[in-house]
Amino acid sequence: MSDIDVLVIGSGIAGLSAAIAARQAGAESVIIAEAAGGIGGASRLSSGLIVGAGTAMQATAGIADSAELMFRDYMNANQWGLDGGVTRRLAAESGPTIDWLVSLGAEFHPTPVSGGYETQPRCAVAIDEGQGLIDALARAARNLDIDVALGQRVDRLLVKDGVVVGAAVGDDELSASAVIIASGGFGSNPEKIAEFYPSLAKAGDWLWYVGEDGSHGDAIDLGQQVGARITGHDTGCSMLAPGFTRSHETYLPGWLVIVDPDGQRFIAENAHYSALDRQAVLRGGRFFVLFDSQALDPEAAKATPFYAGGSKAYPGRTERTSPNWNPDILREMVAAGRIPFADSIAELAVAVGVPDDQLEATIAEYNEGAQAGLDRMGKYPEFLRPLEKSPFYAAEIRLSEIVITGTGLQIDPEARVLDALGCPIPGLFAAGEATGGVIWPFYPSSGSSLGHGAAFGRVAGTNAAARSIAGA
Amino acid sequence: MSDIDVLVIGSGIAGLSAAIAARQAGAESVIIAEAAGGIGGASRLSSGLIVGAGTAMQATAGIADSAELMFRDYMNANQWGLDGGVTRRLAAESGPTIDWLVSLGAEFHPTPVSGGYETQPRCAVAIDEGQGLIDALARAARNLDIDVALGQRVDRLLVKDGVVVGAAVGDDELSASAVIIASGGFGSNPEKIAEFYPSLAKAGDWLWYVGEDGSHGDAIDLGQQVGARITGHDTGCSMLAPGFTRSHETYLPGWLVIVDPDGQRFIAENAHYSALDRQAVLRGGRFFVLFDSQALDPEAAKATPFYAGGSKAYPGRTERTSPNWNPDILREMVAAGRIPFADSIAELAVAVGVPDDQLEATIAEYNEGAQAGLDRMGKYPEFLRPLEKSPFYAAEIRLSEIVITGTGLQIDPEARVLDALGCPIPGLFAAGEATGGVIWPFYPSSGSSLGHGAAFGRVAGTNAAARSIAGA
């Protein structure tokens, strides 16, 4: 006999969903071990957007969505490199999971929004963001007599004859019919970033992580103890940032002009952050933002919009502003010598080590496009502000703010953790950021991380309960 | 004064469209120089599918499509790595271009079809395939007094003060106000494949090209003479093929089981050929198809469908069959010693140099999934035929059949050829397979190649005419 039916490691949205689903599916004793001193992990700090296709909320809003559309969107965004059966399961579970969260007391703004380039708006927006969602799930967990053991960092899985039969915190062992790893990612662990997310490790001392300090990547360590396959190498969701402040900035202002170290543009700067992230990884992760004196002049800066729709923000949010690319910060950074400038583009190029003929040609073309309202990279005309008033500035930006890490345990459509040969490890499940490869390398849209956390958390919990009921 | 207004190099769909558009836009003297002895280039050999969003045909069929949807589809498929302004122009021109082809006498089956994973069916299907399309355009060109000079392989551009002012075949020079390079790709040129499409060069002596023998890649040579930027490295549209026959095979039978040299599956084998192509490039291009004795038994083979919908084919086509993966060819290849076989999966693995434990695990998982009707890679259940009747076979396949090459001249949204710094080269335009990067690396759908050929051919022709009228 095991001490308990189901042990869940981690209390973010994946862990809470898993624990609740396990109880609902008939597991009698469910414990969550949480390494931190409070509930919620990185989910708590998130914006509370969560993807679900075919929800009641969408139906009410007249949005014709389906699991098939979401499946296609996720597969297309990742050039069909995902394990399709896992993606199909995710898409199928995503809508019912949102409805289930609502049934548990989670509250959402009434109308789902677009979180990226998906074909239908399918991001539910939690009231009070990630914290609101976590609070609701924590209440639901309490009502189901789920214990959350805080300050318990699981460091070892118990294995018997190849079957995971529990876990331990130091010498404190607990046996369970099933263990669900939902311990999140490794954004706060520099060694793991160096090993599993080298494109971000390159940012050097610019690197920072917006999530939870406790995101050590325990899932990888625990998985490796039992021969789990680690997948999703060098993927995740990260932001291009200038290192001025450590303020999270999801969407860059559309008027930015970004060039690579060869002095060439490579994307419309008003693209979705997922697109910027992906293309930045493919191009080395280090770039320059070019601008002219207009960006430092509060009046001139106002003349060009920062974001599509002016200040497009999600329901319940304050107007979107840029913590880095506003005249105050830019003046401060120039004064501090952090932003090279020059009277001509050619001199600026020399100052930052970019080929001057290329940078001149790039800016000349950009300016011509701005005059014509037609940009070769496809930036929306409203953002096209020519660089014409010297001095000119070049602020370095790096892919340096980690939001989500994508390397982790490989799972199958039943949220079972797979071994090195791809066979399920009996007794072991995983969900959320602890997993790898599920939605990577192209983060399909905002809300995809909470979405797969909740959906596979629910699948894992249900299957773990079935295992305990079957007498494992 | 130039000898003529517009010189077009190549008489495929891009060249014919360019020449016709130039005449319609007011160019009086337009000549097409065609290297081969007949009109039509590789377009002539194509299936005659051509993409256009927002066509009259779609409207009649009740398909609600738009340039914006097509733009999104192309950008998403390529993870937003395309020059967005070029893609936006392509999407905007694509529908009107189909309507224009109809106005020129091109005939299409009434209802557009899906050519891949696009959000709306937007492939017009030409009656009598590529040849039908070329015949119609050739007639239209004749009616507009456009000369097609056959057997004239342009080998040199004429340049004066940095402006392209004509072209030459050997010593035979012809001056023109504008030159449009529409000379196609380099599928029949092994040296260029080695340099610009190394993922296919790896196929070694399995490599073959389904297109026109004359596809030497002149566009790259001509462009390099004038400092054009060559882009789209190592991209194109190619097929996984077993080297049994040199028969073009677009869609692989769904029942195939493909493993990489590590013995792992990586995609649902019933995926669209673009997806197979892209993932095959990312994974080295060499794989094995596993099957059992059922595939060699005409009765047993019939029990599992080959294609979605049974024999899904486009209007006007005969039922789809597999030229390679049918019992007759397989028996022949086994008899010829071309397909290793063994009584067990483990022995088969040893025979082909794949790790035996991994291959056993892969096939065991596949078989379990087949029983359950749920495949981790997401293959449709109808195709899941377990490998259970020995002997077992492993046929090598390689990414080895080139259909379209993707490296070529970089163009801007006006179809102007860009130099190494990204500035337009005066007097020089390009369209179709002669260009690079426009729709790559993920071929967005069938019909995308003819689609951008015709659309940018039309743009190039129109702009070239304007240049000649302006007195260049």
Tab-separated table of C-alpha atoms in Angstrom, chain B residues 138-442:
chain	number	residue	atom	x	y	z
B	138	ALA	CA	1.340	31.676	-74.982
B	139	ARG	CA	-1.743	32.408	-77.086
B	140	ALA	CA	-2.343	35.632	-75.191
B	141	ALA	CA	1.290	36.612	-75.711
B	142	ARG	CA	1.045	35.974	-79.447
B	143	ASN	CA	-2.087	38.079	-79.636
B	144	LEU	CA	-0.132	40.920	-78.055
B	145	ASP	CA	2.721	40.576	-80.570
B	146	ILE	CA	5.182	39.360	-77.991
B	147	ASP	CA	8.055	37.540	-79.652
B	148	VAL	CA	9.371	34.415	-77.994
B	149	ALA	CA	12.928	33.783	-79.140
B	150	LEU	CA	13.503	30.064	-78.561
B	151	GLY	CA	16.891	28.488	-78.013
B	152	GLN	CA	18.314	31.757	-76.730
B	153	ARG	CA	20.085	31.252	-73.419
B	154	VAL	CA	20.966	34.703	-72.098
B	155	ASP	CA	24.415	34.554	-70.564
B	156	ARG	CA	25.168	38.169	-69.796
B	157	LEU	CA	23.456	41.314	-68.613
B	158	LEU	CA	24.455	44.608	-70.166
B	159	VAL	CA	25.234	47.240	-67.573
B	160	LYS	CA	25.940	50.919	-67.958
B	161	ASP	CA	26.708	53.136	-64.963
B	162	GLY	CA	25.189	50.612	-62.606
B	163	VAL	CA	21.999	50.338	-64.635
B	164	VAL	CA	20.941	47.152	-66.409
B	165	VAL	CA	20.384	48.161	-70.022
B	166	GLY	CA	19.921	44.856	-71.787
B	167	ALA	CA	21.258	41.361	-72.127
B	168	ALA	CA	23.255	39.205	-74.472
B	169	VAL	CA	23.350	35.703	-75.880
B	170	GLY	CA	27.012	35.279	-76.668
B	171	ASP	CA	27.969	38.227	-78.850
B	172	ASP	CA	24.383	38.972	-79.701
B	173	GLU	CA	23.451	41.993	-77.581
B	174	LEU	CA	20.020	43.470	-77.151
B	175	SER	CA	19.397	46.689	-75.278
B	176	ALA	CA	16.182	47.159	-73.325
B	177	SER	CA	14.719	49.722	-70.955
B	178	ALA	CA	14.162	46.957	-68.468
B	179	VAL	CA	15.140	43.320	-68.078
B	180	ILE	CA	13.036	40.795	-66.207
B	181	ILE	CA	14.720	37.602	-65.064
B	182	ALA	CA	12.178	34.806	-65.023
B	183	SER	CA	14.480	31.981	-65.957
B	184	GLY	CA	13.419	29.563	-63.247
B	185	GLY	CA	15.438	27.528	-60.797
B	186	PHE	CA	18.491	25.303	-60.804
B	187	GLY	CA	17.059	21.851	-60.272
B	188	SER	CA	18.988	20.369	-63.176
B	189	ASN	CA	22.337	21.877	-62.187
B	190	PRO	CA	24.322	19.664	-59.777
B	191	GLU	CA	26.948	22.337	-59.064
B	192	LYS	CA	24.339	24.847	-57.983
B	193	ILE	CA	22.533	22.237	-55.917
B	194	ALA	CA	25.791	21.495	-54.131
B	195	GLU	CA	26.302	25.176	-53.426
B	196	PHE	CA	22.793	26.420	-52.738
B	197	TYR	CA	20.752	23.385	-51.709
B	198	PRO	CA	23.131	21.207	-49.688
B	199	SER	CA	20.314	19.347	-47.942
B	200	LEU	CA	19.446	17.858	-51.311
B	201	ALA	CA	22.998	17.456	-52.531
B	202	LYS	CA	23.365	15.002	-49.647
B	203	ALA	CA	21.113	12.593	-51.523
B	204	GLY	CA	24.099	11.811	-53.742
B	205	ASP	CA	23.268	9.700	-56.749
B	206	TRP	CA	19.654	9.379	-55.609
B	207	LEU	CA	19.129	13.015	-56.488
B	208	TRP	CA	16.845	13.851	-59.356
B	209	TYR	CA	14.776	16.753	-60.544
B	210	VAL	CA	11.238	16.469	-61.769
B	211	GLY	CA	11.290	19.719	-63.740
B	212	GLU	CA	12.790	21.002	-66.923
B	213	ASP	CA	16.266	19.909	-68.095
B	214	GLY	CA	17.088	23.510	-68.842
B	215	SER	CA	16.771	24.674	-65.219
B	216	HIS	CA	20.424	25.620	-64.904
B	217	GLY	CA	19.990	28.478	-62.469
B	218	ASP	CA	20.928	31.201	-64.927
B	219	ALA	CA	19.192	33.707	-62.679
B	220	ILE	CA	21.877	33.299	-60.050
B	221	ASP	CA	24.695	33.670	-62.576
B	222	LEU	CA	23.138	36.718	-64.178
B	223	GLY	CA	22.389	38.252	-60.810
B	224	GLN	CA	25.891	37.688	-59.534
B	225	GLN	CA	27.275	39.515	-62.581
B	226	VAL	CA	25.561	42.663	-61.372
B	227	GLY	CA	26.055	42.222	-57.630
B	228	ALA	CA	22.577	40.978	-56.809
B	229	ARG	CA	21.903	39.536	-53.392
B	230	ILE	CA	21.296	35.791	-53.506
B	231	THR	CA	18.931	34.618	-50.808
B	232	GLY	CA	16.915	31.615	-49.649
B	233	HIS	CA	19.898	29.373	-48.983
B	234	ASP	CA	19.167	25.653	-48.743
B	235	THR	CA	15.443	25.936	-49.363
B	236	GLY	CA	13.036	24.528	-51.890
B	237	CYS	CA	10.353	21.926	-52.289
B	238	SER	CA	11.566	18.356	-52.359
B	239	MET	CA	10.185	14.910	-51.814
B	240	LEU	CA	11.204	11.928	-49.742
B	241	ALA	CA	11.693	9.088	-52.188
B	242	PRO	CA	13.028	5.533	-52.046
B	243	GLY	CA	15.036	5.563	-55.241
B	244	PHE	CA	13.004	2.653	-56.675
B	245	THR	CA	11.759	4.612	-59.652
B	246	ARG	CA	12.035	8.158	-60.867
B	247	SER	CA	8.312	8.652	-60.649
B	248	HIS	CA	7.116	11.845	-59.027
B	249	GLU	CA	5.299	11.099	-55.791
B	250	THR	CA	3.782	14.077	-54.030
B	251	TYR	CA	1.876	12.423	-51.227
B	252	LEU	CA	3.266	9.412	-49.426
B	253	PRO	CA	0.835	6.652	-48.521
B	254	GLY	CA	-0.449	7.187	-45.000
B	255	TRP	CA	0.418	3.684	-43.825
B	256	LEU	CA	4.172	4.212	-44.153
B	257	VAL	CA	6.158	4.252	-40.931
B	258	ILE	CA	9.183	6.516	-41.203
B	259	VAL	CA	12.039	6.440	-38.702
B	260	ASP	CA	15.215	8.467	-38.547
B	261	PRO	CA	18.679	6.878	-38.312
B	262	ASP	CA	18.228	6.783	-34.526
B	263	GLY	CA	15.152	4.619	-35.004
B	264	GLN	CA	12.664	7.278	-33.932
B	265	ARG	CA	9.581	8.541	-35.688
B	266	PHE	CA	9.303	12.302	-35.966
B	267	ILE	CA	6.105	13.099	-37.853
B	268	ALA	CA	2.727	11.688	-38.828
B	269	GLU	CA	3.548	10.066	-42.139
B	270	ASN	CA	0.253	11.258	-43.607
B	271	ALA	CA	1.360	14.882	-43.188
B	272	HIS	CA	1.406	17.235	-46.148
B	273	TYR	CA	4.522	16.957	-48.292
B	274	SER	CA	5.657	20.438	-47.237
B	275	ALA	CA	5.695	19.354	-43.629
B	276	LEU	CA	7.548	16.130	-44.436
B	277	ASP	CA	10.029	18.095	-46.511
B	278	ARG	CA	10.702	20.713	-43.841
B	279	GLN	CA	11.077	18.244	-41.010
B	280	ALA	CA	13.208	15.966	-43.178
B	281	VAL	CA	15.605	18.836	-43.881
B	282	LEU	CA	15.837	19.621	-40.173
B	283	ARG	CA	16.578	15.952	-39.433
B	284	GLY	CA	19.249	15.193	-41.989
B	285	GLY	CA	17.282	13.988	-45.002
B	286	ARG	CA	17.889	10.238	-44.744
B	287	PHE	CA	15.388	7.844	-43.180
B	288	PHE	CA	13.901	4.373	-43.321
B	289	VAL	CA	10.397	3.271	-44.159
B	290	LEU	CA	9.381	0.274	-42.079
B	291	PHE	CA	6.681	-2.148	-43.137
B	292	ASP	CA	5.760	-5.771	-42.840
B	293	SER	CA	4.682	-8.460	-45.262
B	294	GLN	CA	1.195	-6.962	-45.545
B	295	ALA	CA	2.610	-4.243	-47.779
B	296	LEU	CA	3.706	-6.854	-50.312
B	297	ASP	CA	0.420	-8.708	-50.307
B	298	PRO	CA	-2.031	-7.137	-52.768
B	299	GLU	CA	-5.048	-8.192	-50.727
B	300	ALA	CA	-3.684	-7.139	-47.341
B	301	ALA	CA	-2.311	-3.887	-48.769
B	302	LYS	CA	-5.752	-2.924	-49.984
B	303	ALA	CA	-7.172	-3.152	-46.473
B	304	THR	CA	-5.413	0.038	-45.385
B	305	PRO	CA	-6.127	3.242	-47.276
B	306	PHE	CA	-3.205	4.978	-48.949
B	307	TYR	CA	-4.489	8.550	-48.853
B	308	ALA	CA	-6.942	10.648	-46.897
B	309	GLY	CA	-10.386	10.292	-48.381
B	310	GLY	CA	-9.274	7.084	-50.054
B	311	SER	CA	-7.845	8.517	-53.244
B	312	LYS	CA	-8.174	12.263	-52.795
B	313	ALA	CA	-7.175	13.849	-56.051
B	314	TYR	CA	-7.702	17.207	-57.689
B	315	PRO	CA	-10.439	17.850	-60.238
B	316	GLY	CA	-9.562	16.460	-63.629
B	317	ARG	CA	-7.057	13.945	-62.257
B	318	THR	CA	-7.126	10.206	-62.244
B	319	GLU	CA	-7.319	8.430	-58.928
B	320	ARG	CA	-4.178	8.835	-56.863
B	321	THR	CA	-1.936	5.773	-56.702
B	322	SER	CA	1.570	5.246	-55.391
B	323	PRO	CA	4.246	4.626	-58.018
B	324	ASN	CA	6.696	3.371	-55.394
B	325	TRP	CA	4.824	1.908	-52.446
B	326	ASN	CA	2.637	-0.660	-54.163
B	327	PRO	CA	3.001	-4.443	-53.800
B	328	ASP	CA	4.361	-4.944	-57.327
B	329	ILE	CA	7.231	-2.511	-56.983
B	330	LEU	CA	7.964	-3.571	-53.431
B	331	ARG	CA	8.199	-7.244	-54.433
B	332	GLU	CA	10.422	-6.302	-57.324
B	333	MET	CA	12.713	-4.258	-55.089
B	334	VAL	CA	12.878	-6.967	-52.453
B	335	ALA	CA	13.734	-9.513	-55.150
B	336	ALA	CA	16.433	-7.179	-56.434
B	337	GLY	CA	17.963	-6.980	-52.970
B	338	ARG	CA	17.119	-3.314	-52.641
B	339	ILE	CA	15.093	-3.643	-49.436
B	340	PRO	CA	16.655	-5.315	-46.392
B	341	PHE	CA	14.330	-7.584	-44.431
B	342	ALA	CA	14.442	-9.795	-41.369
B	343	ASP	CA	12.264	-11.983	-39.225
B	344	SER	CA	12.313	-9.586	-36.314
B	345	ILE	CA	12.482	-5.842	-35.841
B	346	ALA	CA	15.683	-6.231	-33.845
B	347	GLU	CA	17.420	-8.134	-36.645
B	348	LEU	CA	16.131	-5.630	-39.164
B	349	ALA	CA	17.575	-2.801	-37.085
B	350	VAL	CA	20.980	-4.449	-37.128
B	351	ALA	CA	20.710	-5.006	-40.875
B	352	VAL	CA	20.208	-1.292	-41.569
B	353	GLY	CA	22.393	0.084	-38.791
B	354	VAL	CA	19.691	1.535	-36.559
B	355	PRO	CA	19.834	1.032	-32.756
B	356	ASP	CA	17.835	-2.141	-32.173
B	357	ASP	CA	16.435	-1.256	-28.755
B	358	GLN	CA	15.107	2.031	-30.069
B	359	LEU	CA	13.600	0.524	-33.200
B	360	GLU	CA	11.909	-2.195	-31.185
B	361	ALA	CA	10.487	0.383	-28.801
B	362	THR	CA	9.350	2.598	-31.667
B	363	ILE	CA	7.522	-0.190	-33.452
B	364	ALA	CA	6.056	-1.545	-30.228
B	365	GLU	CA	4.672	1.894	-29.443
B	366	TYR	CA	3.396	2.297	-32.985
B	367	ASN	CA	1.644	-1.040	-32.817
B	368	GLU	CA	0.069	-0.216	-29.466
B	369	GLY	CA	-1.111	3.092	-30.847
B	370	ALA	CA	-2.506	1.307	-33.885
B	371	GLN	CA	-4.493	-1.011	-31.641
B	372	ALA	CA	-5.763	1.933	-29.617
B	373	GLY	CA	-6.399	4.089	-32.676
B	374	LEU	CA	-4.285	6.831	-31.126
B	375	ASP	CA	-0.874	7.672	-32.510
B	376	ARG	CA	1.600	9.812	-30.587
B	377	MET	CA	2.668	11.459	-33.830
B	378	GLY	CA	-0.956	12.150	-34.654
B	379	LYS	CA	-1.378	9.953	-37.707
B	380	TYR	CA	-5.014	9.472	-38.613
B	381	PRO	CA	-6.327	6.174	-37.222
B	382	GLU	CA	-7.383	4.919	-40.661
B	383	PHE	CA	-3.711	4.643	-41.660
B	384	LEU	CA	-2.503	2.868	-38.540
B	385	ARG	CA	-1.613	-0.625	-39.693
B	386	PRO	CA	0.479	-2.430	-37.081
B	387	LEU	CA	3.701	-4.094	-38.181
B	388	GLU	CA	3.109	-7.627	-37.047
B	389	LYS	CA	3.459	-10.110	-39.902
B	390	SER	CA	7.095	-11.009	-40.504
B	391	PRO	CA	9.244	-10.644	-42.433
B	392	PHE	CA	9.790	-6.971	-41.678
B	393	TYR	CA	11.293	-4.593	-44.217
B	394	ALA	CA	13.252	-1.343	-44.050
B	395	ALA	CA	13.495	0.668	-47.249
B	396	GLU	CA	15.804	3.639	-47.157
B	397	ILE	CA	14.317	6.932	-48.263
B	398	ARG	CA	16.073	10.186	-48.871
B	399	LEU	CA	15.005	13.700	-49.523
B	400	SER	CA	16.037	13.282	-53.119
B	401	GLU	CA	13.439	14.475	-55.611
B	402	ILE	CA	13.701	18.206	-56.226
B	403	VAL	CA	10.505	19.871	-57.366
B	404	ILE	CA	11.297	23.555	-56.832
B	405	THR	CA	14.469	25.355	-55.790
B	406	GLY	CA	14.209	28.271	-53.372
B	407	THR	CA	17.527	30.078	-53.657
B	408	GLY	CA	17.681	32.995	-56.031
B	409	LEU	CA	17.508	36.733	-56.482
B	410	GLN	CA	16.151	38.790	-53.642
B	411	ILE	CA	13.320	41.052	-54.736
B	412	ASP	CA	11.379	43.833	-53.076
B	413	PRO	CA	7.586	44.263	-53.187
B	414	GLU	CA	7.929	45.866	-56.646
B	415	ALA	CA	9.764	42.793	-57.985
B	416	ARG	CA	12.943	44.826	-58.281
B	417	VAL	CA	16.157	42.856	-57.870
B	418	LEU	CA	18.179	44.016	-54.865
B	419	ASP	CA	21.920	44.389	-54.635
B	420	ALA	CA	24.157	43.180	-51.823
B	421	LEU	CA	23.123	46.107	-49.631
B	422	GLY	CA	19.430	45.672	-50.352
B	423	CYS	CA	19.128	48.542	-52.841
B	424	PRO	CA	17.232	48.017	-56.112
B	425	ILE	CA	19.411	47.496	-59.176
B	426	PRO	CA	17.986	49.929	-61.730
B	427	GLY	CA	16.495	48.267	-64.773
B	428	LEU	CA	16.378	44.769	-63.318
B	429	PHE	CA	13.345	42.818	-62.142
B	430	ALA	CA	12.744	39.179	-61.318
B	431	ALA	CA	9.872	36.804	-60.668
B	432	GLY	CA	9.134	33.160	-60.009
B	433	GLU	CA	11.647	30.454	-59.250
B	434	ALA	CA	14.444	32.817	-60.318
B	435	THR	CA	13.872	34.666	-57.053
B	436	GLY	CA	14.939	33.501	-53.621
B	437	GLY	CA	13.356	33.447	-50.206
B	438	VAL	CA	9.930	34.676	-51.254
B	439	ILE	CA	7.976	31.690	-49.935
B	440	TRP	CA	10.655	29.730	-48.066
B	441	PRO	CA	11.746	27.645	-46.200
B	442	PHE	CA	8.264	26.176	-45.623
